[in-house]
Amino acid sequence: VQNFINLLNKKDLLNKYIAIDISQEMLDIAEREALKTLKPEQIVKIQKDFEFENFSEFTNPFRESDTINVLSILGSTIGSYIDQRVILAHLRDSLIKDDVLILSNKLDSDNDKTKFNHILEKNEQLLWIPAMLGIDTGEVQFHSMYDEKKDARVIAMKLDKDYSFTFTFPDSNAERKIYLYASDQIILWHHKMSIIEEAITQFIRSGFDFVAYFRTKEATNGMFITKKNSYSDKI
């Protein structure tokens, strides 16, 4: 994304760079990197979870009559969501006619369904969840699998004993107790890969016109370019 932004900026084609993320920390990182080549007034940070709603109220004010929005969802982020149809609907409703959506994801293959144990080697990225729950990370076992029902790659941790957790909701101070038991599994990482034909069909059903598709030489990752369909406002 940064290379693409720098290219547009160098050609004097960039109006605003709008970073949208649920995490303020990630927004700060995006701003820090963008400031290496962009001016502060070109950067807009929006903390929002578009899994639950669109963000059109933030993108529309920055439009000019001769500009379009190029929305980039790269790094296989889309594969982490359980219901991709909802995400695509929110992305669609955040755009107007002629806006472009560029999205990438891991491609489905028999090889990639099984060979992803390298993720388990990065234990520091998995341990923060049991650590925050007060679970003894030294006793936790991690394993990877391909979940046929979810049609997704999954990494889960298996509990060594029974646990109970009390969660307090800050808005109401209400408390809820949750019990987990030995041998229960908690999914820490979930990724649904794309099948090219199914992905294209899903874009069309979600109100997008399919424009182009590219994949890496190894056919492990794909990039889809789409535009909002002129009739999608009726969906």
mmCIF file with all atom_site columns, C-alpha atoms in Angstrom, residues 69-179:
data_model
loop_
_atom_site.group_PDB
_atom_site.id
_atom_site.type_symbol
_atom_site.label_atom_id
_atom_site.label_alt_id
_atom_site.label_comp_id
_atom_site.label_asym_id
_atom_site.label_entity_id
_atom_site.label_seq_id
_atom_site.pdbx_PDB_ins_code
_atom_site.Cartn_x
_atom_site.Cartn_y
_atom_site.Cartn_z
_atom_site.occupancy
_atom_site.B_iso_or_equiv
_atom_site.pdbx_formal_charge
_atom_site.auth_seq_id
_atom_site.auth_comp_id
_atom_site.auth_asym_id
_atom_site.auth_atom_id
_atom_site.pdbx_PDB_model_num
ATOM 1   C CA . ASN A 1 69  ? -11.547 6.385   -3.731  1.00 0.00 ? 69  ASN A CA 1
ATOM 2   C CA . VAL A 1 70  ? -9.183  3.436   -4.064  1.00 0.00 ? 70  VAL A CA 1
ATOM 3   C CA . LEU A 1 71  ? -9.904  1.119   -1.150  1.00 0.00 ? 71  LEU A CA 1
ATOM 4   C CA . SER A 1 72  ? -7.111  -1.374  -0.392  1.00 0.00 ? 72  SER A CA 1
ATOM 5   C CA . ILE A 1 73  ? -7.652  -4.427  1.836   1.00 0.00 ? 73  ILE A CA 1
ATOM 6   C CA . LEU A 1 74  ? -4.338  -6.260  1.445   1.00 0.00 ? 74  LEU A CA 1
ATOM 7   C CA . GLY A 1 75  ? -2.310  -8.760  3.453   1.00 0.00 ? 75  GLY A CA 1
ATOM 8   C CA . SER A 1 76  ? -5.053  -11.447 3.312   1.00 0.00 ? 76  SER A CA 1
ATOM 9   C CA . THR A 1 77  ? -7.022  -9.589  5.996   1.00 0.00 ? 77  THR A CA 1
ATOM 10  C CA . ILE A 1 78  ? -10.348 -10.648 4.480   1.00 0.00 ? 78  ILE A CA 1
ATOM 11  C CA . GLY A 1 79  ? -9.572  -14.299 5.259   1.00 0.00 ? 79  GLY A CA 1
ATOM 12  C CA . SER A 1 80  ? -9.677  -13.624 9.002   1.00 0.00 ? 80  SER A CA 1
ATOM 13  C CA . TYR A 1 81  ? -13.372 -12.728 9.025   1.00 0.00 ? 81  TYR A CA 1
ATOM 14  C CA . ILE A 1 82  ? -15.992 -15.391 9.674   1.00 0.00 ? 82  ILE A CA 1
ATOM 15  C CA . ASP A 1 83  ? -18.656 -13.848 7.406   1.00 0.00 ? 83  ASP A CA 1
ATOM 16  C CA . GLN A 1 84  ? -16.985 -12.224 4.413   1.00 0.00 ? 84  GLN A CA 1
ATOM 17  C CA . ARG A 1 85  ? -20.358 -11.307 2.880   1.00 0.00 ? 85  ARG A CA 1
ATOM 18  C CA . VAL A 1 86  ? -21.007 -8.814  5.676   1.00 0.00 ? 86  VAL A CA 1
ATOM 19  C CA . ILE A 1 87  ? -17.554 -7.266  5.241   1.00 0.00 ? 87  ILE A CA 1
ATOM 20  C CA . LEU A 1 88  ? -18.020 -6.884  1.489   1.00 0.00 ? 88  LEU A CA 1
ATOM 21  C CA . ALA A 1 89  ? -21.443 -5.292  2.036   1.00 0.00 ? 89  ALA A CA 1
ATOM 22  C CA . HIS A 1 90  ? -19.941 -2.705  4.400   1.00 0.00 ? 90  HIS A CA 1
ATOM 23  C CA . LEU A 1 91  ? -17.080 -2.009  2.001   1.00 0.00 ? 91  LEU A CA 1
ATOM 24  C CA . ARG A 1 92  ? -19.546 -1.634  -0.869  1.00 0.00 ? 92  ARG A CA 1
ATOM 25  C CA . ASP A 1 93  ? -21.710 0.802   1.092   1.00 0.00 ? 93  ASP A CA 1
ATOM 26  C CA . SER A 1 94  ? -18.625 2.891   1.888   1.00 0.00 ? 94  SER A CA 1
ATOM 27  C CA . LEU A 1 95  ? -17.967 3.520   -1.816  1.00 0.00 ? 95  LEU A CA 1
ATOM 28  C CA . ILE A 1 96  ? -19.737 5.266   -4.673  1.00 0.00 ? 96  ILE A CA 1
ATOM 29  C CA . LYS A 1 97  ? -19.829 4.537   -8.393  1.00 0.00 ? 97  LYS A CA 1
ATOM 30  C CA . ASP A 1 98  ? -16.359 4.380   -10.034 1.00 0.00 ? 98  ASP A CA 1
ATOM 31  C CA . ASP A 1 99  ? -14.601 3.789   -6.693  1.00 0.00 ? 99  ASP A CA 1
ATOM 32  C CA . VAL A 1 100 ? -12.206 0.827   -6.768  1.00 0.00 ? 100 VAL A CA 1
ATOM 33  C CA . LEU A 1 101 ? -11.709 -1.991  -4.263  1.00 0.00 ? 101 LEU A CA 1
ATOM 34  C CA . ILE A 1 102 ? -8.365  -3.852  -4.318  1.00 0.00 ? 102 ILE A CA 1
ATOM 35  C CA . LEU A 1 103 ? -8.380  -6.975  -2.156  1.00 0.00 ? 103 LEU A CA 1
ATOM 36  C CA . SER A 1 104 ? -5.871  -9.793  -1.686  1.00 0.00 ? 104 SER A CA 1
ATOM 37  C CA . ASN A 1 105 ? -6.073  -13.177 0.008   1.00 0.00 ? 105 ASN A CA 1
ATOM 38  C CA . LYS A 1 106 ? -4.395  -16.547 0.319   1.00 0.00 ? 106 LYS A CA 1
ATOM 39  C CA . LEU A 1 107 ? -5.506  -18.954 -2.409  1.00 0.00 ? 107 LEU A CA 1
ATOM 40  C CA . ASP A 1 108 ? -7.042  -22.323 -1.626  1.00 0.00 ? 108 ASP A CA 1
ATOM 41  C CA . SER A 1 109 ? -4.931  -25.340 -2.545  1.00 0.00 ? 109 SER A CA 1
ATOM 42  C CA . ASP A 1 110 ? -4.327  -28.813 -1.143  1.00 0.00 ? 110 ASP A CA 1
ATOM 43  C CA . ASN A 1 111 ? -0.758  -27.796 -0.377  1.00 0.00 ? 111 ASN A CA 1
ATOM 44  C CA . ASP A 1 112 ? -1.675  -24.685 1.600   1.00 0.00 ? 112 ASP A CA 1
ATOM 45  C CA . LYS A 1 113 ? -4.390  -26.488 3.557   1.00 0.00 ? 113 LYS A CA 1
ATOM 46  C CA . THR A 1 114 ? -1.769  -28.509 5.379   1.00 0.00 ? 114 THR A CA 1
ATOM 47  C CA . LYS A 1 115 ? 1.578   -26.704 5.171   1.00 0.00 ? 115 LYS A CA 1
ATOM 48  C CA . PHE A 1 116 ? 1.216   -23.764 7.502   1.00 0.00 ? 116 PHE A CA 1
ATOM 49  C CA . ASN A 1 117 ? 2.919   -25.067 10.641  1.00 0.00 ? 117 ASN A CA 1
ATOM 50  C CA . HIS A 1 118 ? 5.488   -22.250 10.327  1.00 0.00 ? 118 HIS A CA 1
ATOM 51  C CA . ILE A 1 119 ? 2.908   -20.046 12.041  1.00 0.00 ? 119 ILE A CA 1
ATOM 52  C CA . LEU A 1 120 ? 3.207   -22.189 15.157  1.00 0.00 ? 120 LEU A CA 1
ATOM 53  C CA . GLU A 1 121 ? 6.899   -21.331 15.363  1.00 0.00 ? 121 GLU A CA 1
ATOM 54  C CA . LYS A 1 122 ? 6.022   -17.709 16.160  1.00 0.00 ? 122 LYS A CA 1
ATOM 55  C CA . ASN A 1 123 ? 4.860   -18.609 19.646  1.00 0.00 ? 123 ASN A CA 1
ATOM 56  C CA . GLU A 1 124 ? 5.184   -15.074 20.970  1.00 0.00 ? 124 GLU A CA 1
ATOM 57  C CA . GLN A 1 125 ? 2.279   -14.107 18.700  1.00 0.00 ? 125 GLN A CA 1
ATOM 58  C CA . LEU A 1 126 ? 0.102   -16.877 20.145  1.00 0.00 ? 126 LEU A CA 1
ATOM 59  C CA . LEU A 1 127 ? 1.011   -16.666 23.833  1.00 0.00 ? 127 LEU A CA 1
ATOM 60  C CA . TRP A 1 128 ? -0.412  -13.191 24.481  1.00 0.00 ? 128 TRP A CA 1
ATOM 61  C CA . ILE A 1 129 ? -3.995  -14.498 24.453  1.00 0.00 ? 129 ILE A CA 1
ATOM 62  C CA . PRO A 1 130 ? -3.549  -17.197 27.144  1.00 0.00 ? 130 PRO A CA 1
ATOM 63  C CA . ALA A 1 131 ? -1.251  -14.828 29.077  1.00 0.00 ? 131 ALA A CA 1
ATOM 64  C CA . MET A 1 132 ? -3.946  -12.126 29.234  1.00 0.00 ? 132 MET A CA 1
ATOM 65  C CA . LEU A 1 133 ? -6.452  -14.755 30.427  1.00 0.00 ? 133 LEU A CA 1
ATOM 66  C CA . GLY A 1 134 ? -4.112  -15.849 33.209  1.00 0.00 ? 134 GLY A CA 1
ATOM 67  C CA . ILE A 1 135 ? -3.515  -19.280 31.678  1.00 0.00 ? 135 ILE A CA 1
ATOM 68  C CA . ASP A 1 136 ? -0.158  -20.953 32.339  1.00 0.00 ? 136 ASP A CA 1
ATOM 69  C CA . THR A 1 137 ? 1.470   -20.581 28.913  1.00 0.00 ? 137 THR A CA 1
ATOM 70  C CA . GLY A 1 138 ? 4.050   -23.209 29.774  1.00 0.00 ? 138 GLY A CA 1
ATOM 71  C CA . GLU A 1 139 ? 1.359   -25.888 29.832  1.00 0.00 ? 139 GLU A CA 1
ATOM 72  C CA . VAL A 1 140 ? -0.608  -24.810 26.772  1.00 0.00 ? 140 VAL A CA 1
ATOM 73  C CA . GLN A 1 141 ? -0.440  -26.990 23.661  1.00 0.00 ? 141 GLN A CA 1
ATOM 74  C CA . PHE A 1 142 ? -0.933  -25.482 20.209  1.00 0.00 ? 142 PHE A CA 1
ATOM 75  C CA . HIS A 1 143 ? -1.920  -27.377 17.096  1.00 0.00 ? 143 HIS A CA 1
ATOM 76  C CA . SER A 1 144 ? -2.894  -26.532 13.543  1.00 0.00 ? 144 SER A CA 1
ATOM 77  C CA . MET A 1 145 ? -5.501  -28.130 11.319  1.00 0.00 ? 145 MET A CA 1
ATOM 78  C CA . TYR A 1 146 ? -7.738  -27.596 8.346   1.00 0.00 ? 146 TYR A CA 1
ATOM 79  C CA . ASP A 1 147 ? -11.343 -27.271 9.501   1.00 0.00 ? 147 ASP A CA 1
ATOM 80  C CA . GLU A 1 148 ? -13.580 -28.786 6.812   1.00 0.00 ? 148 GLU A CA 1
ATOM 81  C CA . LYS A 1 149 ? -16.774 -27.275 8.290   1.00 0.00 ? 149 LYS A CA 1
ATOM 82  C CA . LYS A 1 150 ? -15.338 -23.767 8.385   1.00 0.00 ? 150 LYS A CA 1
ATOM 83  C CA . ASP A 1 151 ? -13.370 -24.368 5.169   1.00 0.00 ? 151 ASP A CA 1
ATOM 84  C CA . ALA A 1 152 ? -10.493 -22.564 6.881   1.00 0.00 ? 152 ALA A CA 1
ATOM 85  C CA . ARG A 1 153 ? -7.049  -23.040 8.333   1.00 0.00 ? 153 ARG A CA 1
ATOM 86  C CA . VAL A 1 154 ? -7.179  -22.954 12.133  1.00 0.00 ? 154 VAL A CA 1
ATOM 87  C CA . ILE A 1 155 ? -4.709  -22.767 15.011  1.00 0.00 ? 155 ILE A CA 1
ATOM 88  C CA . ALA A 1 156 ? -6.083  -23.698 18.427  1.00 0.00 ? 156 ALA A CA 1
ATOM 89  C CA . MET A 1 157 ? -4.790  -24.110 21.966  1.00 0.00 ? 157 MET A CA 1
ATOM 90  C CA . LYS A 1 158 ? -5.776  -27.040 24.169  1.00 0.00 ? 158 LYS A CA 1
ATOM 91  C CA . LEU A 1 159 ? -6.302  -26.292 27.856  1.00 0.00 ? 159 LEU A CA 1
ATOM 92  C CA . ASP A 1 160 ? -4.414  -28.297 30.468  1.00 0.00 ? 160 ASP A CA 1
ATOM 93  C CA . LYS A 1 161 ? -6.992  -27.858 33.280  1.00 0.00 ? 161 LYS A CA 1
ATOM 94  C CA . ASP A 1 162 ? -10.290 -26.183 34.193  1.00 0.00 ? 162 ASP A CA 1
ATOM 95  C CA . TYR A 1 163 ? -10.453 -22.373 34.238  1.00 0.00 ? 163 TYR A CA 1
ATOM 96  C CA . SER A 1 164 ? -13.057 -19.752 35.161  1.00 0.00 ? 164 SER A CA 1
ATOM 97  C CA . PHE A 1 165 ? -13.018 -16.108 34.057  1.00 0.00 ? 165 PHE A CA 1
ATOM 98  C CA . THR A 1 166 ? -15.021 -13.115 35.233  1.00 0.00 ? 166 THR A CA 1
ATOM 99  C CA . PHE A 1 167 ? -15.552 -10.332 32.692  1.00 0.00 ? 167 PHE A CA 1
ATOM 100 C CA . THR A 1 168 ? -16.797 -6.873  33.692  1.00 0.00 ? 168 THR A CA 1
ATOM 101 C CA . PHE A 1 169 ? -18.497 -4.724  31.068  1.00 0.00 ? 169 PHE A CA 1
ATOM 102 C CA . PRO A 1 170 ? -17.384 -1.085  31.561  1.00 0.00 ? 170 PRO A CA 1
ATOM 103 C CA . ASP A 1 171 ? -20.608 0.516   30.283  1.00 0.00 ? 171 ASP A CA 1
ATOM 104 C CA . SER A 1 172 ? -22.867 -1.190  32.798  1.00 0.00 ? 172 SER A CA 1
ATOM 105 C CA . ASN A 1 173 ? -20.463 -2.716  35.360  1.00 0.00 ? 173 ASN A CA 1
ATOM 106 C CA . ALA A 1 174 ? -22.289 -5.992  34.740  1.00 0.00 ? 174 ALA A CA 1
ATOM 107 C CA . GLU A 1 175 ? -20.265 -9.157  35.311  1.00 0.00 ? 175 GLU A CA 1
ATOM 108 C CA . ARG A 1 176 ? -20.331 -12.448 33.482  1.00 0.00 ? 176 ARG A CA 1
ATOM 109 C CA . LYS A 1 177 ? -18.540 -15.637 34.485  1.00 0.00 ? 177 LYS A CA 1
ATOM 110 C CA . ILE A 1 178 ? -17.309 -18.078 31.853  1.00 0.00 ? 178 ILE A CA 1
ATOM 111 C CA . TYR A 1 179 ? -16.060 -21.601 32.502  1.00 0.00 ? 179 TYR A CA 1
#
